[in-house]
Amino acid sequence: MFYSHDLLGRKTPLGAIWKLAHGSKLSKGKIISINLREICQEILQPGVPHSLRLDAILIGGLVIVFNKQQAYLLEDLQDMMRKVKAAGKSTTTGGEGGGASKAAGDKNTLKKGRNQAKLEAITMLDMEDLLAPMGDDPLLM
């Protein structure tokens, strides 16, 4: 069984999968924009019958796309975490109010020679303790 050029055209989603399965490279934007759920549905329920070999090649391409999408996601998350950590460091160590923010950072670190924090320092308050300052005012609840 042969395949249609319309099915695996350059600009079709299955065409992109076909190209990746055969070693061609696609841009990061094209790989991220591929909707794997729709491609899987197209492979499982094709409009035109596919050969088993074509299905196998397309599924192999899907695996490559999924792998690259996950790698790009991991890379973006690690980059974001790096930026968040850098922003946190710049607010605690730099700037004009360095002394006040540095003291706040010291509050969260253990003193020299101590290897355990106090229980009150690392546990959250109970709900009753949080609601106690409000009293029994029904408007506040």
Tab-separated table of C-alpha atoms in Angstrom:
chain	number	residue	atom	x	y	z
A	1	MET	CA	0.000	0.000	0.000
A	2	PHE	CA	1.392	3.383	-0.948
A	3	TYR	CA	0.957	6.712	0.766
A	4	SER	CA	-0.395	9.942	-0.597
A	5	HIS	CA	1.854	12.970	-0.964
A	6	ASP	CA	-0.958	14.986	0.597
A	7	LEU	CA	-0.749	12.787	3.686
A	8	LEU	CA	2.993	13.256	4.225
A	9	GLY	CA	3.440	16.688	2.663
A	10	ARG	CA	6.078	19.063	3.973
A	11	LYS	CA	3.636	21.259	5.858
A	12	THR	CA	1.380	18.582	7.324
A	13	PRO	CA	1.813	17.335	10.904
A	14	LEU	CA	2.397	13.770	9.710
A	15	GLY	CA	4.988	15.079	7.272
A	16	ALA	CA	6.942	16.615	10.158
A	17	ILE	CA	6.795	13.300	12.020
A	18	TRP	CA	7.930	11.498	8.854
A	19	LYS	CA	10.905	13.861	8.457
A	20	LEU	CA	12.010	13.394	12.067
A	21	ALA	CA	11.684	9.627	11.781
A	22	HIS	CA	14.070	9.706	8.825
A	23	GLY	CA	16.723	11.842	10.534
A	24	SER	CA	15.820	15.327	9.323
A	25	LYS	CA	15.934	18.170	11.809
A	26	LEU	CA	13.112	20.539	12.681
A	27	SER	CA	13.200	23.785	14.597
A	28	LYS	CA	12.355	23.913	18.278
A	29	GLY	CA	9.179	25.876	17.554
A	30	LYS	CA	7.892	23.294	15.075
A	31	ILE	CA	8.633	20.416	17.422
A	32	ILE	CA	6.879	22.109	20.334
A	33	SER	CA	3.857	22.992	18.202
A	34	ILE	CA	3.213	19.356	17.223
A	35	ASN	CA	0.124	18.053	19.005
A	36	LEU	CA	0.923	14.432	19.797
A	37	ARG	CA	-2.648	13.567	20.761
A	38	GLU	CA	-3.993	14.540	17.333
A	39	ILE	CA	-1.164	12.719	15.556
A	40	CYS	CA	-1.848	9.557	17.571
A	41	GLN	CA	-5.537	9.755	16.660
A	42	GLU	CA	-4.598	10.205	13.000
A	43	ILE	CA	-2.357	7.143	13.119
A	44	LEU	CA	-4.891	5.000	14.991
A	45	GLN	CA	-7.885	6.068	12.897
A	46	PRO	CA	-6.597	7.205	9.516
A	47	GLY	CA	-8.829	8.745	6.890
A	48	VAL	CA	-7.014	6.670	4.264
A	49	PRO	CA	-5.647	3.189	5.076
A	50	HIS	CA	-1.953	3.105	6.025
A	51	SER	CA	0.491	0.276	5.666
A	52	LEU	CA	1.936	-1.233	8.820
A	53	ARG	CA	5.387	-0.013	7.827
A	54	LEU	CA	4.143	3.572	7.493
A	55	ASP	CA	2.444	3.316	10.885
A	56	ALA	CA	5.648	1.969	12.442
A	57	ILE	CA	7.719	4.803	10.962
A	58	LEU	CA	5.224	7.404	12.164
A	59	ILE	CA	5.143	5.916	15.672
A	60	GLY	CA	8.954	5.998	15.737
A	61	GLY	CA	8.767	9.663	14.753
A	62	LEU	CA	6.254	10.270	17.548
A	63	VAL	CA	8.729	8.857	20.061
A	64	ILE	CA	11.409	11.230	18.774
A	65	VAL	CA	9.042	14.221	18.998
A	66	PHE	CA	7.933	13.269	22.507
A	67	ASN	CA	11.557	12.891	23.629
A	68	LYS	CA	12.534	16.285	22.206
A	69	GLN	CA	9.460	18.001	23.681
A	70	GLN	CA	10.332	16.622	27.118
A	71	ALA	CA	13.966	17.698	26.742
A	72	TYR	CA	12.887	21.227	25.770
A	73	LEU	CA	10.488	21.349	28.732
A	74	LEU	CA	13.228	20.246	31.120
A	75	GLU	CA	15.635	22.792	29.661
A	76	ASP	CA	13.093	25.613	30.018
A	77	LEU	CA	12.263	24.653	33.605
A	78	GLN	CA	15.939	24.488	34.583
A	79	ASP	CA	16.492	27.896	32.985
A	80	MET	CA	13.526	29.312	34.895
A	81	MET	CA	14.806	27.856	38.174
A	82	ARG	CA	18.238	29.380	37.516
A	83	LYS	CA	16.619	32.775	36.963
A	84	VAL	CA	14.480	32.479	40.106
A	85	LYS	CA	17.509	31.555	42.200
A	86	ALA	CA	19.516	34.415	40.709
A	87	ALA	CA	16.678	36.842	41.432
A	88	GLY	CA	16.471	35.559	45.001
A	89	LYS	CA	20.194	35.981	45.507
A	90	SER	CA	20.186	39.498	44.086
A	91	THR	CA	17.404	40.609	46.469
A	92	THR	CA	19.081	39.172	49.575
A	93	THR	CA	22.662	40.263	48.875
A	94	GLY	CA	22.479	43.319	46.642
A	95	GLY	CA	20.682	46.617	46.514
A	96	GLU	CA	20.513	49.565	48.883
A	97	GLY	CA	18.712	47.880	51.768
A	98	GLY	CA	21.333	45.136	51.946
A	99	GLY	CA	21.561	45.121	55.733
A	100	ALA	CA	17.860	44.545	56.371
A	101	SER	CA	17.481	41.873	53.746
A	102	LYS	CA	20.681	40.166	54.852
A	103	ALA	CA	19.330	39.982	58.408
A	104	ALA	CA	16.149	38.360	57.108
A	105	GLY	CA	18.273	35.757	55.321
A	106	ASP	CA	20.216	35.059	58.532
A	107	LYS	CA	16.938	34.371	60.338
A	108	ASN	CA	16.444	31.311	58.165
A	109	THR	CA	19.916	29.840	58.624
A	110	LEU	CA	21.255	27.908	61.562
A	111	LYS	CA	23.827	29.474	63.826
A	112	LYS	CA	27.368	28.191	63.794
A	113	GLY	CA	27.740	24.910	65.649
A	114	ARG	CA	24.011	24.082	65.552
A	115	ASN	CA	22.754	21.168	63.521
A	116	GLN	CA	19.025	21.281	64.321
A	117	ALA	CA	16.415	24.011	64.109
A	118	LYS	CA	13.793	24.651	66.757
A	119	LEU	CA	10.476	22.928	66.134
A	120	GLU	CA	8.625	26.275	66.159
A	121	ALA	CA	10.899	27.602	63.414
A	122	ILE	CA	10.063	24.870	60.918
A	123	THR	CA	6.378	24.081	61.604
A	124	MET	CA	3.302	25.991	60.530
A	125	LEU	CA	0.691	27.231	62.968
A	126	ASP	CA	-2.564	25.330	63.409
A	127	MET	CA	-5.736	26.812	61.897
A	128	GLU	CA	-7.098	27.588	65.369
A	129	ASP	CA	-3.982	29.631	66.138
A	130	LEU	CA	-4.360	31.543	62.882
A	131	LEU	CA	-8.062	32.266	63.439
A	132	ALA	CA	-7.746	33.155	67.149
A	133	PRO	CA	-6.857	36.855	66.555
A	134	MET	CA	-10.100	37.270	64.564
A	135	GLY	CA	-12.291	36.383	67.518
A	136	ASP	CA	-15.895	35.324	67.032
A	137	ASP	CA	-16.815	38.101	64.589
A	138	PRO	CA	-19.102	36.432	61.974
A	139	LEU	CA	-18.137	39.030	59.342
A	140	LEU	CA	-14.519	37.940	59.392
A	141	MET	CA	-15.240	34.250	58.907
